[in-house]
Amino acid sequence: MPVLELVNISKTFGTKTVVQSTNFSIQKGEVVSIIGPSGAGKSSLLRMINLLEVPSSGQIVIDSQPVEYKLNRASHLTFLSKFKLSKVRSKVGMVFQHFNLWEHKSVLDNIIEGPVNVNKKSKREAIRHAEELLARVGLLEKKDDYPGMLSGGQQQRVAITRALAMEPSVLLFDEPTSSLDPELVGEVLQMMTQLAEEGMTMIVVTHEMRFARQVSDRVLYMEEGRIVAEGTPEEIFESKDNARLNRFFSSLHG
Amino acid sequence: MNLETIAQVFPFLLKGALVTFEISILAIVVGTLLGFFLAVLRLSHNKLIRFLATAYIWVFRGVPILMVLVFIYYTPPFGITLSAFAAGLLGLSFNAAAYKAEIIRTGLLAIPKGQIEAAEAIGMTPWQILIRIRIPQIIRFILPTYISNSVALLKESAQVSVITVPDLMLNAQSQFSSTYMPYETLGVAAVLYLAMTSLLMTLQIYTERKLNLNAGRK
């Protein structure tokens, strides 16, 4: 049974179609990478999963529950929908390209914010769990620092920890290493690889082809708002007969 | 400097200062609440709502407080009669709201979108996001401007003396007219104004420390 399913999802901005009636599902423990040229609709597809972007049509199903929401005339979520989505969103973790840690909160406060205020855990229990997670990635001594004092790689690892502290059913990564200096990419990818090995269900939009190839169970290739190719990493990276894939891979190597 | 006169007029001045403090702080509070509301309306998707909020700000920023005060006190609609204090408070609040709205709007716009998305993604409700993410960040951004504006408001509250609110300015002036000693009356009043504005500035320093305003800025 899939943890998450997108049925016939589309997204249009005015006359521009960003994602075109796409179907997608992911099983528990599966790691799926989404690759493709920029502007292919990868991030939009990912962001629609937790309604950070609102689909123009289609259905989202999380843990077998269809996600219900209403739109106002300006095609924004209604105020009531935002309240109701809270529960669904708490089950879907999200890691952003620009980390998006709350700058006015310490590392520890960033991590316990969700568990305490959304999952209604006791503060003590949330702190204990957060410290345990931080210790595992070697960031425990940074717990009282503010995000602005950390390197990009450290911030992203804290952001991943913040998402993990919610104990989500699935973790979404939106180009998690794209805004990092090259020497900081490794530490983030290593953390993600370890999560994948521990059985976390992950959907990763990425330009890191090595990660997509070595860590994913399945790779999706998107172009112009559609999933054009889909398969195991071997099928995607070693197929020589798909002209579009070939063009994309050769563009990467310059 | 006549110490005896100072001792004589000081109770009146202090009483006036309390009125000034009370009316200013209340106007800041009401103005901030109303201003927050206006700021949100100015960012609405609805054109009419946006227009009305903009029109309000345009009028109340553009008309002298003194006129607003006189209109509210002497010509309230529907046969309402307002006490001088109530009229003064309303006038100052309406005026303050226009300024606070613009300051708060700047703060609302300065919050990086990603900070809000992160809160949404973690499942926080709009209410939680407002209280726990938006407002603390708005305060960080606008605090210096906000306090400067509040200091200005406290000083401008002297204009309520024109509609007979017994504030520091009115009491100081009446003591001056009966003694003709400017330093012992108006001078002391100036010191009291300075003390009250200093209090607001101290509040700024305290809040900046408390909020770690510069946390992590390299």
JSON list of C-alpha atoms in Angstrom, two decimals, chain B:
[
{"chain": "B", "resi": 1, "resn": "MET", "atom": "CA", "xyz": [16.08, 78.60, 39.61]},
{"chain": "B", "resi": 2, "resn": "ASN", "atom": "CA", "xyz": [13.46, 78.86, 42.32]},
{"chain": "B", "resi": 3, "resn": "LEU", "atom": "CA", "xyz": [13.26, 75.55, 44.17]},
{"chain": "B", "resi": 4, "resn": "GLU", "atom": "CA", "xyz": [10.24, 76.64, 46.16]},
{"chain": "B", "resi": 5, "resn": "THR", "atom": "CA", "xyz": [8.23, 77.26, 42.99]},
{"chain": "B", "resi": 6, "resn": "ILE", "atom": "CA", "xyz": [9.32, 73.91, 41.60]},
{"chain": "B", "resi": 7, "resn": "ALA", "atom": "CA", "xyz": [8.12, 72.17, 44.77]},
{"chain": "B", "resi": 8, "resn": "GLN", "atom": "CA", "xyz": [4.86, 74.05, 44.47]},
{"chain": "B", "resi": 9, "resn": "VAL", "atom": "CA", "xyz": [4.11, 73.26, 40.82]},
{"chain": "B", "resi": 10, "resn": "PHE", "atom": "CA", "xyz": [5.61, 69.78, 40.74]},
{"chain": "B", "resi": 11, "resn": "PRO", "atom": "CA", "xyz": [2.48, 67.90, 41.94]},
{"chain": "B", "resi": 12, "resn": "PHE", "atom": "CA", "xyz": [0.46, 69.50, 39.11]},
{"chain": "B", "resi": 13, "resn": "LEU", "atom": "CA", "xyz": [3.11, 68.65, 36.57]},
{"chain": "B", "resi": 14, "resn": "LEU", "atom": "CA", "xyz": [3.35, 65.09, 37.81]},
{"chain": "B", "resi": 15, "resn": "LYS", "atom": "CA", "xyz": [-0.39, 64.71, 37.58]},
{"chain": "B", "resi": 16, "resn": "GLY", "atom": "CA", "xyz": [-0.25, 66.02, 34.02]},
{"chain": "B", "resi": 17, "resn": "ALA", "atom": "CA", "xyz": [2.63, 63.70, 33.23]},
{"chain": "B", "resi": 18, "resn": "LEU", "atom": "CA", "xyz": [0.55, 60.71, 34.34]},
{"chain": "B", "resi": 19, "resn": "VAL", "atom": "CA", "xyz": [-2.25, 61.78, 31.99]},
{"chain": "B", "resi": 20, "resn": "THR", "atom": "CA", "xyz": [0.24, 62.23, 29.15]},
{"chain": "B", "resi": 21, "resn": "PHE", "atom": "CA", "xyz": [1.74, 58.82, 29.86]},
{"chain": "B", "resi": 22, "resn": "GLU", "atom": "CA", "xyz": [-1.63, 57.15, 30.08]},
{"chain": "B", "resi": 23, "resn": "ILE", "atom": "CA", "xyz": [-3.07, 58.66, 26.92]},
{"chain": "B", "resi": 24, "resn": "SER", "atom": "CA", "xyz": [0.15, 58.01, 24.96]},
{"chain": "B", "resi": 25, "resn": "ILE", "atom": "CA", "xyz": [0.57, 54.39, 25.99]},
{"chain": "B", "resi": 26, "resn": "LEU", "atom": "CA", "xyz": [-3.11, 53.67, 25.34]},
{"chain": "B", "resi": 27, "resn": "ALA", "atom": "CA", "xyz": [-2.88, 55.36, 21.94]},
{"chain": "B", "resi": 28, "resn": "ILE", "atom": "CA", "xyz": [0.23, 53.29, 21.12]},
{"chain": "B", "resi": 29, "resn": "VAL", "atom": "CA", "xyz": [-1.54, 50.08, 22.08]},
{"chain": "B", "resi": 30, "resn": "VAL", "atom": "CA", "xyz": [-4.79, 50.88, 20.24]},
{"chain": "B", "resi": 31, "resn": "GLY", "atom": "CA", "xyz": [-2.85, 52.32, 17.29]},
{"chain": "B", "resi": 32, "resn": "THR", "atom": "CA", "xyz": [-0.71, 49.19, 17.05]},
{"chain": "B", "resi": 33, "resn": "LEU", "atom": "CA", "xyz": [-3.68, 46.83, 17.08]},
{"chain": "B", "resi": 34, "resn": "LEU", "atom": "CA", "xyz": [-5.58, 48.93, 14.58]},
{"chain": "B", "resi": 35, "resn": "GLY", "atom": "CA", "xyz": [-2.39, 49.42, 12.57]},
{"chain": "B", "resi": 36, "resn": "PHE", "atom": "CA", "xyz": [-1.73, 45.68, 12.41]},
{"chain": "B", "resi": 37, "resn": "PHE", "atom": "CA", "xyz": [-5.24, 45.18, 11.13]},
{"chain": "B", "resi": 38, "resn": "LEU", "atom": "CA", "xyz": [-4.77, 47.92, 8.51]},
{"chain": "B", "resi": 39, "resn": "ALA", "atom": "CA", "xyz": [-1.41, 46.48, 7.45]},
{"chain": "B", "resi": 40, "resn": "VAL", "atom": "CA", "xyz": [-3.00, 43.09, 6.84]},
{"chain": "B", "resi": 41, "resn": "LEU", "atom": "CA", "xyz": [-5.85, 44.74, 4.91]},
{"chain": "B", "resi": 42, "resn": "ARG", "atom": "CA", "xyz": [-3.36, 46.66, 2.77]},
{"chain": "B", "resi": 43, "resn": "LEU", "atom": "CA", "xyz": [-1.85, 43.33, 1.73]},
{"chain": "B", "resi": 44, "resn": "SER", "atom": "CA", "xyz": [-5.27, 41.81, 0.96]},
{"chain": "B", "resi": 45, "resn": "HIS", "atom": "CA", "xyz": [-6.04, 40.24, -2.40]},
{"chain": "B", "resi": 46, "resn": "ASN", "atom": "CA", "xyz": [-9.30, 42.17, -2.51]},
{"chain": "B", "resi": 47, "resn": "LYS", "atom": "CA", "xyz": [-8.88, 45.49, -4.35]},
{"chain": "B", "resi": 48, "resn": "LEU", "atom": "CA", "xyz": [-11.65, 47.31, -2.47]},
{"chain": "B", "resi": 49, "resn": "ILE", "atom": "CA", "xyz": [-10.29, 46.31, 0.95]},
{"chain": "B", "resi": 50, "resn": "ARG", "atom": "CA", "xyz": [-6.82, 47.35, -0.14]},
{"chain": "B", "resi": 51, "resn": "PHE", "atom": "CA", "xyz": [-8.15, 50.68, -1.37]},
{"chain": "B", "resi": 52, "resn": "LEU", "atom": "CA", "xyz": [-10.04, 51.43, 1.85]},
{"chain": "B", "resi": 53, "resn": "ALA", "atom": "CA", "xyz": [-7.01, 50.68, 4.01]},
{"chain": "B", "resi": 54, "resn": "THR", "atom": "CA", "xyz": [-4.78, 52.81, 1.78]},
{"chain": "B", "resi": 55, "resn": "ALA", "atom": "CA", "xyz": [-7.29, 55.66, 1.87]},
{"chain": "B", "resi": 56, "resn": "TYR", "atom": "CA", "xyz": [-7.39, 55.56, 5.67]},
{"chain": "B", "resi": 57, "resn": "ILE", "atom": "CA", "xyz": [-3.62, 55.76, 5.91]},
{"chain": "B", "resi": 58, "resn": "TRP", "atom": "CA", "xyz": [-3.52, 58.52, 3.31]},
{"chain": "B", "resi": 59, "resn": "VAL", "atom": "CA", "xyz": [-5.99, 60.68, 5.24]},
{"chain": "B", "resi": 60, "resn": "PHE", "atom": "CA", "xyz": [-4.67, 60.18, 8.75]},
{"chain": "B", "resi": 61, "resn": "ARG", "atom": "CA", "xyz": [-1.02, 60.56, 7.80]},
{"chain": "B", "resi": 62, "resn": "GLY", "atom": "CA", "xyz": [-1.81, 63.63, 5.75]},
{"chain": "B", "resi": 63, "resn": "VAL", "atom": "CA", "xyz": [-3.98, 65.67, 8.12]},
{"chain": "B", "resi": 64, "resn": "PRO", "atom": "CA", "xyz": [-2.53, 67.44, 11.19]},
{"chain": "B", "resi": 65, "resn": "ILE", "atom": "CA", "xyz": [-3.35, 65.66, 14.46]},
{"chain": "B", "resi": 66, "resn": "LEU", "atom": "CA", "xyz": [-4.58, 68.93, 15.84]},
{"chain": "B", "resi": 67, "resn": "MET", "atom": "CA", "xyz": [-7.39, 69.09, 13.30]},
{"chain": "B", "resi": 68, "resn": "VAL", "atom": "CA", "xyz": [-8.35, 65.47, 13.87]},
{"chain": "B", "resi": 69, "resn": "LEU", "atom": "CA", "xyz": [-8.52, 66.18, 17.60]},
{"chain": "B", "resi": 70, "resn": "VAL", "atom": "CA", "xyz": [-10.66, 69.28, 17.15]},
{"chain": "B", "resi": 71, "resn": "PHE", "atom": "CA", "xyz": [-13.04, 67.51, 14.77]},
{"chain": "B", "resi": 72, "resn": "ILE", "atom": "CA", "xyz": [-13.46, 64.52, 17.08]},
{"chain": "B", "resi": 73, "resn": "TYR", "atom": "CA", "xyz": [-13.96, 66.61, 20.19]},
{"chain": "B", "resi": 74, "resn": "TYR", "atom": "CA", "xyz": [-16.20, 69.37, 18.86]},
{"chain": "B", "resi": 75, "resn": "THR", "atom": "CA", "xyz": [-18.09, 67.69, 16.02]},
{"chain": "B", "resi": 76, "resn": "PRO", "atom": "CA", "xyz": [-18.59, 64.01, 16.77]},
{"chain": "B", "resi": 77, "resn": "PRO", "atom": "CA", "xyz": [-21.37, 62.44, 14.65]},
{"chain": "B", "resi": 78, "resn": "PHE", "atom": "CA", "xyz": [-24.71, 60.97, 15.83]},
{"chain": "B", "resi": 79, "resn": "GLY", "atom": "CA", "xyz": [-24.98, 63.35, 18.78]},
{"chain": "B", "resi": 80, "resn": "ILE", "atom": "CA", "xyz": [-22.27, 61.56, 20.71]},
{"chain": "B", "resi": 81, "resn": "THR", "atom": "CA", "xyz": [-20.50, 63.62, 23.34]},
{"chain": "B", "resi": 82, "resn": "LEU", "atom": "CA", "xyz": [-16.99, 62.55, 24.20]},
{"chain": "B", "resi": 83, "resn": "SER", "atom": "CA", "xyz": [-14.93, 63.51, 27.22]},
{"chain": "B", "resi": 84, "resn": "ALA", "atom": "CA", "xyz": [-11.78, 65.42, 26.34]},
{"chain": "B", "resi": 85, "resn": "PHE", "atom": "CA", "xyz": [-9.68, 62.41, 27.33]},
{"chain": "B", "resi": 86, "resn": "ALA", "atom": "CA", "xyz": [-11.70, 60.01, 25.17]},
{"chain": "B", "resi": 87, "resn": "ALA", "atom": "CA", "xyz": [-11.61, 62.36, 22.19]},
{"chain": "B", "resi": 88, "resn": "GLY", "atom": "CA", "xyz": [-7.86, 62.86, 22.67]},
{"chain": "B", "resi": 89, "resn": "LEU", "atom": "CA", "xyz": [-7.27, 59.14, 22.91]},
{"chain": "B", "resi": 90, "resn": "LEU", "atom": "CA", "xyz": [-9.31, 58.45, 19.77]},
{"chain": "B", "resi": 91, "resn": "GLY", "atom": "CA", "xyz": [-7.57, 61.16, 17.77]},
{"chain": "B", "resi": 92, "resn": "LEU", "atom": "CA", "xyz": [-4.10, 60.04, 18.78]},
{"chain": "B", "resi": 93, "resn": "SER", "atom": "CA", "xyz": [-4.99, 56.37, 18.16]},
{"chain": "B", "resi": 94, "resn": "PHE", "atom": "CA", "xyz": [-6.41, 57.05, 14.67]},
{"chain": "B", "resi": 95, "resn": "ASN", "atom": "CA", "xyz": [-3.29, 58.96, 13.80]},
{"chain": "B", "resi": 96, "resn": "ALA", "atom": "CA", "xyz": [-0.95, 56.39, 15.34]},
{"chain": "B", "resi": 97, "resn": "ALA", "atom": "CA", "xyz": [-2.69, 53.55, 13.47]},
{"chain": "B", "resi": 98, "resn": "ALA", "atom": "CA", "xyz": [-1.80, 55.08, 10.11]},
{"chain": "B", "resi": 99, "resn": "TYR", "atom": "CA", "xyz": [1.89, 55.22, 10.98]},
{"chain": "B", "resi": 100, "resn": "LYS", "atom": "CA", "xyz": [1.97, 51.87, 12.77]},
{"chain": "B", "resi": 101, "resn": "ALA", "atom": "CA", "xyz": [0.25, 50.24, 9.79]},
{"chain": "B", "resi": 102, "resn": "GLU", "atom": "CA", "xyz": [3.03, 51.32, 7.46]},
{"chain": "B", "resi": 103, "resn": "ILE", "atom": "CA", "xyz": [5.74, 50.21, 9.90]},
{"chain": "B", "resi": 104, "resn": "ILE", "atom": "CA", "xyz": [4.09, 46.84, 10.49]},
{"chain": "B", "resi": 105, "resn": "ARG", "atom": "CA", "xyz": [3.53, 46.34, 6.76]},
{"chain": "B", "resi": 106, "resn": "THR", "atom": "CA", "xyz": [7.26, 46.76, 6.20]},
{"chain": "B", "resi": 107, "resn": "GLY", "atom": "CA", "xyz": [7.84, 44.08, 8.82]},
{"chain": "B", "resi": 108, "resn": "LEU", "atom": "CA", "xyz": [5.30, 41.73, 7.27]},
{"chain": "B", "resi": 109, "resn": "LEU", "atom": "CA", "xyz": [6.92, 42.11, 3.87]},
{"chain": "B", "resi": 110, "resn": "ALA", "atom": "CA", "xyz": [10.42, 41.62, 5.25]},
{"chain": "B", "resi": 111, "resn": "ILE", "atom": "CA", "xyz": [9.78, 38.11, 6.57]},
{"chain": "B", "resi": 112, "resn": "PRO", "atom": "CA", "xyz": [11.38, 35.72, 4.09]},
{"chain": "B", "resi": 113, "resn": "LYS", "atom": "CA", "xyz": [8.67, 33.57, 2.48]},
{"chain": "B", "resi": 114, "resn": "GLY", "atom": "CA", "xyz": [10.65, 30.46, 3.28]},
{"chain": "B", "resi": 115, "resn": "GLN", "atom": "CA", "xyz": [10.28, 31.04, 7.03]},
{"chain": "B", "resi": 116, "resn": "ILE", "atom": "CA", "xyz": [6.51, 30.89, 6.67]},
{"chain": "B", "resi": 117, "resn": "GLU", "atom": "CA", "xyz": [6.63, 27.90, 4.31]},
{"chain": "B", "resi": 118, "resn": "ALA", "atom": "CA", "xyz": [8.77, 26.00, 6.81]},
{"chain": "B", "resi": 119, "resn": "ALA", "atom": "CA", "xyz": [6.15, 26.64, 9.48]},
{"chain": "B", "resi": 120, "resn": "GLU", "atom": "CA", "xyz": [3.33, 25.58, 7.15]},
{"chain": "B", "resi": 121, "resn": "ALA", "atom": "CA", "xyz": [5.22, 22.48, 6.11]},
{"chain": "B", "resi": 122, "resn": "ILE", "atom": "CA", "xyz": [5.65, 21.40, 9.71]},
{"chain": "B", "resi": 123, "resn": "GLY", "atom": "CA", "xyz": [1.90, 21.63, 10.22]},
{"chain": "B", "resi": 124, "resn": "MET", "atom": "CA", "xyz": [1.56, 24.83, 12.23]},
{"chain": "B", "resi": 125, "resn": "THR", "atom": "CA", "xyz": [-1.86, 26.49, 12.01]},
{"chain": "B", "resi": 126, "resn": "PRO", "atom": "CA", "xyz": [-2.14, 30.05, 10.64]},
{"chain": "B", "resi": 127, "resn": "TRP", "atom": "CA", "xyz": [-2.72, 31.23, 14.20]},
{"chain": "B", "resi": 128, "resn": "GLN", "atom": "CA", "xyz": [0.42, 29.52, 15.52]},
{"chain": "B", "resi": 129, "resn": "ILE", "atom": "CA", "xyz": [2.41, 30.90, 12.61]},
{"chain": "B", "resi": 130, "resn": "LEU", "atom": "CA", "xyz": [1.19, 34.41, 13.39]},
{"chain": "B", "resi": 131, "resn": "ILE", "atom": "CA", "xyz": [2.05, 34.21, 17.09]},
{"chain": "B", "resi": 132, "resn": "ARG", "atom": "CA", "xyz": [5.21, 32.12, 16.99]},
{"chain": "B", "resi": 133, "resn": "ILE", "atom": "CA", "xyz": [6.86, 32.99, 13.69]},
{"chain": "B", "resi": 134, "resn": "ARG", "atom": "CA", "xyz": [5.46, 36.17, 12.14]},
{"chain": "B", "resi": 135, "resn": "ILE", "atom": "CA", "xyz": [5.12, 38.49, 15.14]},
{"chain": "B", "resi": 136, "resn": "PRO", "atom": "CA", "xyz": [8.52, 37.75, 16.74]},
{"chain": "B", "resi": 137, "resn": "GLN", "atom": "CA", "xyz": [10.17, 38.31, 13.36]},
{"chain": "B", "resi": 138, "resn": "ILE", "atom": "CA", "xyz": [8.17, 41.48, 12.68]},
{"chain": "B", "resi": 139, "resn": "ILE", "atom": "CA", "xyz": [9.28, 42.84, 16.05]},
{"chain": "B", "resi": 140, "resn": "ARG", "atom": "CA", "xyz": [12.91, 42.11, 15.19]},
{"chain": "B", "resi": 141, "resn": "PHE", "atom": "CA", "xyz": [12.62, 44.00, 11.92]},
{"chain": "B", "resi": 142, "resn": "ILE", "atom": "CA", "xyz": [10.62, 47.02, 13.01]},
{"chain": "B", "resi": 143, "resn": "LEU", "atom": "CA", "xyz": [11.61, 47.63, 16.63]},
{"chain": "B", "resi": 144, "resn": "PRO", "atom": "CA", "xyz": [13.87, 50.69, 16.13]},
{"chain": "B", "resi": 145, "resn": "THR", "atom": "CA", "xyz": [11.43, 52.42, 13.75]},
{"chain": "B", "resi": 146, "resn": "TYR", "atom": "CA", "xyz": [8.49, 51.43, 15.90]},
{"chain": "B", "resi": 147, "resn": "ILE", "atom": "CA", "xyz": [10.00, 52.89, 19.07]},
{"chain": "B", "resi": 148, "resn": "SER", "atom": "CA", "xyz": [11.05, 56.10, 17.28]},
{"chain": "B", "resi": 149, "resn": "ASN", "atom": "CA", "xyz": [7.49, 56.53, 16.12]},
{"chain": "B", "resi": 150, "resn": "SER", "atom": "CA", "xyz": [6.17, 55.85, 19.62]},
{"chain": "B", "resi": 151, "resn": "VAL", "atom": "CA", "xyz": [8.53, 58.46, 21.07]},
{"chain": "B", "resi": 152, "resn": "ALA", "atom": "CA", "xyz": [7.25, 60.96, 18.50]},
{"chain": "B", "resi": 153, "resn": "LEU", "atom": "CA", "xyz": [3.68, 60.07, 19.43]},
{"chain": "B", "resi": 154, "resn": "LEU", "atom": "CA", "xyz": [4.33, 60.64, 23.12]},
{"chain": "B", "resi": 155, "resn": "LYS", "atom": "CA", "xyz": [5.66, 64.12, 22.38]},
{"chain": "B", "resi": 156, "resn": "GLU", "atom": "CA", "xyz": [2.88, 64.95, 19.93]},
{"chain": "B", "resi": 157, "resn": "SER", "atom": "CA", "xyz": [0.34, 63.97, 22.56]},
{"chain": "B", "resi": 158, "resn": "ALA", "atom": "CA", "xyz": [0.99, 67.48, 23.91]},
{"chain": "B", "resi": 159, "resn": "GLN", "atom": "CA", "xyz": [-1.50, 68.64, 21.28]},
{"chain": "B", "resi": 160, "resn": "VAL", "atom": "CA", "xyz": [-4.38, 67.13, 23.25]},
{"chain": "B", "resi": 161, "resn": "SER", "atom": "CA", "xyz": [-3.96, 70.09, 25.61]},
{"chain": "B", "resi": 162, "resn": "VAL", "atom": "CA", "xyz": [-5.71, 72.14, 22.92]},
{"chain": "B", "resi": 163, "resn": "ILE", "atom": "CA", "xyz": [-8.93, 70.20, 23.48]},
{"chain": "B", "resi": 164, "resn": "THR", "atom": "CA", "xyz": [-8.52, 70.67, 27.26]},
{"chain": "B", "resi": 165, "resn": "VAL", "atom": "CA", "xyz": [-7.14, 67.27, 28.24]},
{"chain": "B", "resi": 166, "resn": "PRO", "atom": "CA", "xyz": [-5.28, 68.06, 31.50]},
{"chain": "B", "resi": 167, "resn": "ASP", "atom": "CA", "xyz": [-1.99, 66.61, 30.30]},
{"chain": "B", "resi": 168, "resn": "LEU", "atom": "CA", "xyz": [1.56, 67.65, 31.11]},
{"chain": "B", "resi": 169, "resn": "MET", "atom": "CA", "xyz": [1.57, 70.39, 28.48]},
{"chain": "B", "resi": 170, "resn": "LEU", "atom": "CA", "xyz": [-1.70, 71.96, 29.64]},
{"chain": "B", "resi": 171, "resn": "ASN", "atom": "CA", "xyz": [-0.70, 71.88, 33.31]},
{"chain": "B", "resi": 172, "resn": "ALA", "atom": "CA", "xyz": [2.76, 73.24, 32.59]},
{"chain": "B", "resi": 173, "resn": "GLN", "atom": "CA", "xyz": [1.30, 76.07, 30.53]},
{"chain": "B", "resi": 174, "resn": "SER", "atom": "CA", "xyz": [-1.23, 77.01, 33.17]},
{"chain": "B", "resi": 175, "resn": "GLN", "atom": "CA", "xyz": [1.47, 77.00, 35.86]},
{"chain": "B", "resi": 176, "resn": "PHE", "atom": "CA", "xyz": [3.63, 79.12, 33.60]},
{"chain": "B", "resi": 177, "resn": "SER", "atom": "CA", "xyz": [0.86, 81.67, 33.07]},
{"chain": "B", "resi": 178, "resn": "SER", "atom": "CA", "xyz": [0.32, 82.01, 36.79]},
{"chain": "B", "resi": 179, "resn": "THR", "atom": "CA", "xyz": [4.03, 82.18, 37.77]},
{"chain": "B", "resi": 180, "resn": "TYR", "atom": "CA", "xyz": [5.80, 83.55, 34.66]},
{"chain": "B", "resi": 181, "resn": "MET", "atom": "CA", "xyz": [8.75, 81.33, 35.53]},
{"chain": "B", "resi": 182, "resn": "PRO", "atom": "CA", "xyz": [9.50, 79.31, 32.38]},
{"chain": "B", "resi": 183, "resn": "TYR", "atom": "CA", "xyz": [12.30, 77.11, 33.74]},
{"chain": "B", "resi": 184, "resn": "GLU", "atom": "CA", "xyz": [10.49, 76.12, 36.91]},
{"chain": "B", "resi": 185, "resn": "THR", "atom": "CA", "xyz": [7.33, 75.13, 34.97]},
{"chain": "B", "resi": 186, "resn": "LEU", "atom": "CA", "xyz": [7.93, 74.41, 31.27]},
{"chain": "B", "resi": 187, "resn": "GLY", "atom": "CA", "xyz": [11.53, 73.47, 31.94]},
{"chain": "B", "resi": 188, "resn": "VAL", "atom": "CA", "xyz": [10.57, 70.87, 34.51]},
{"chain": "B", "resi": 189, "resn": "ALA", "atom": "CA", "xyz": [7.86, 69.62, 32.15]},
{"chain": "B", "resi": 190, "resn": "ALA", "atom": "CA", "xyz": [10.50, 69.17, 29.46]},
{"chain": "B", "resi": 191, "resn": "VAL", "atom": "CA", "xyz": [12.55, 67.04, 31.87]},
{"chain": "B", "resi": 192, "resn": "LEU", "atom": "CA", "xyz": [9.45, 64.95, 32.59]},
{"chain": "B", "resi": 193, "resn": "TYR", "atom": "CA", "xyz": [8.86, 64.47, 28.83]},
{"chain": "B", "resi": 194, "resn": "LEU", "atom": "CA", "xyz": [12.46, 63.42, 28.46]},
{"chain": "B", "resi": 195, "resn": "ALA", "atom": "CA", "xyz": [12.10, 60.94, 31.32]},
{"chain": "B", "resi": 196, "resn": "MET", "atom": "CA", "xyz": [9.06, 59.35, 29.68]},
{"chain": "B", "resi": 197, "resn": "THR", "atom": "CA", "xyz": [10.64, 59.12, 26.23]},
{"chain": "B", "resi": 198, "resn": "SER", "atom": "CA", "xyz": [13.77, 57.68, 27.85]},
{"chain": "B", "resi": 199, "resn": "LEU", "atom": "CA", "xyz": [11.61, 54.97, 29.32]},
{"chain": "B", "resi": 200, "resn": "LEU", "atom": "CA", "xyz": [10.48, 53.97, 25.82]},
{"chain": "B", "resi": 201, "resn": "MET", "atom": "CA", "xyz": [14.06, 53.94, 24.57]},
{"chain": "B", "resi": 202, "resn": "THR", "atom": "CA", "xyz": [15.09, 51.76, 27.52]},
{"chain": "B", "resi": 203, "resn": "LEU", "atom": "CA", "xyz": [12.28, 49.41, 26.56]},
{"chain": "B", "resi": 204, "resn": "GLN", "atom": "CA", "xyz": [13.82, 49.22, 23.08]},
{"chain": "B", "resi": 205, "resn": "ILE", "atom": "CA", "xyz": [17.25, 48.28, 24.43]},
{"chain": "B", "resi": 206, "resn": "TYR", "atom": "CA", "xyz": [15.73, 45.71, 26.77]},
{"chain": "B", "resi": 207, "resn": "THR", "atom": "CA", "xyz": [13.60, 44.15, 24.02]},
{"chain": "B", "resi": 208, "resn": "GLU", "atom": "CA", "xyz": [16.53, 44.04, 21.61]},
{"chain": "B", "resi": 209, "resn": "ARG", "atom": "CA", "xyz": [18.56, 42.11, 24.18]},
{"chain": "B", "resi": 210, "resn": "LYS", "atom": "CA", "xyz": [15.66, 39.87, 25.07]},
{"chain": "B", "resi": 211, "resn": "LEU", "atom": "CA", "xyz": [14.95, 38.99, 21.43]},
{"chain": "B", "resi": 212, "resn": "ASN", "atom": "CA", "xyz": [18.60, 38.49, 20.56]},
{"chain": "B", "resi": 213, "resn": "LEU", "atom": "CA", "xyz": [18.03, 41.01, 17.83]},
{"chain": "B", "resi": 214, "resn": "ASN", "atom": "CA", "xyz": [21.49, 40.50, 16.50]},
{"chain": "B", "resi": 215, "resn": "ALA", "atom": "CA", "xyz": [21.57, 36.77, 17.08]},
{"chain": "B", "resi": 216, "resn": "GLY", "atom": "CA", "xyz": [23.95, 35.10, 14.76]},
{"chain": "B", "resi": 217, "resn": "ARG", "atom": "CA", "xyz": [24.55, 38.08, 12.53]},
{"chain": "B", "resi": 218, "resn": "LYS", "atom": "CA", "xyz": [28.12, 37.65, 11.40]}
]
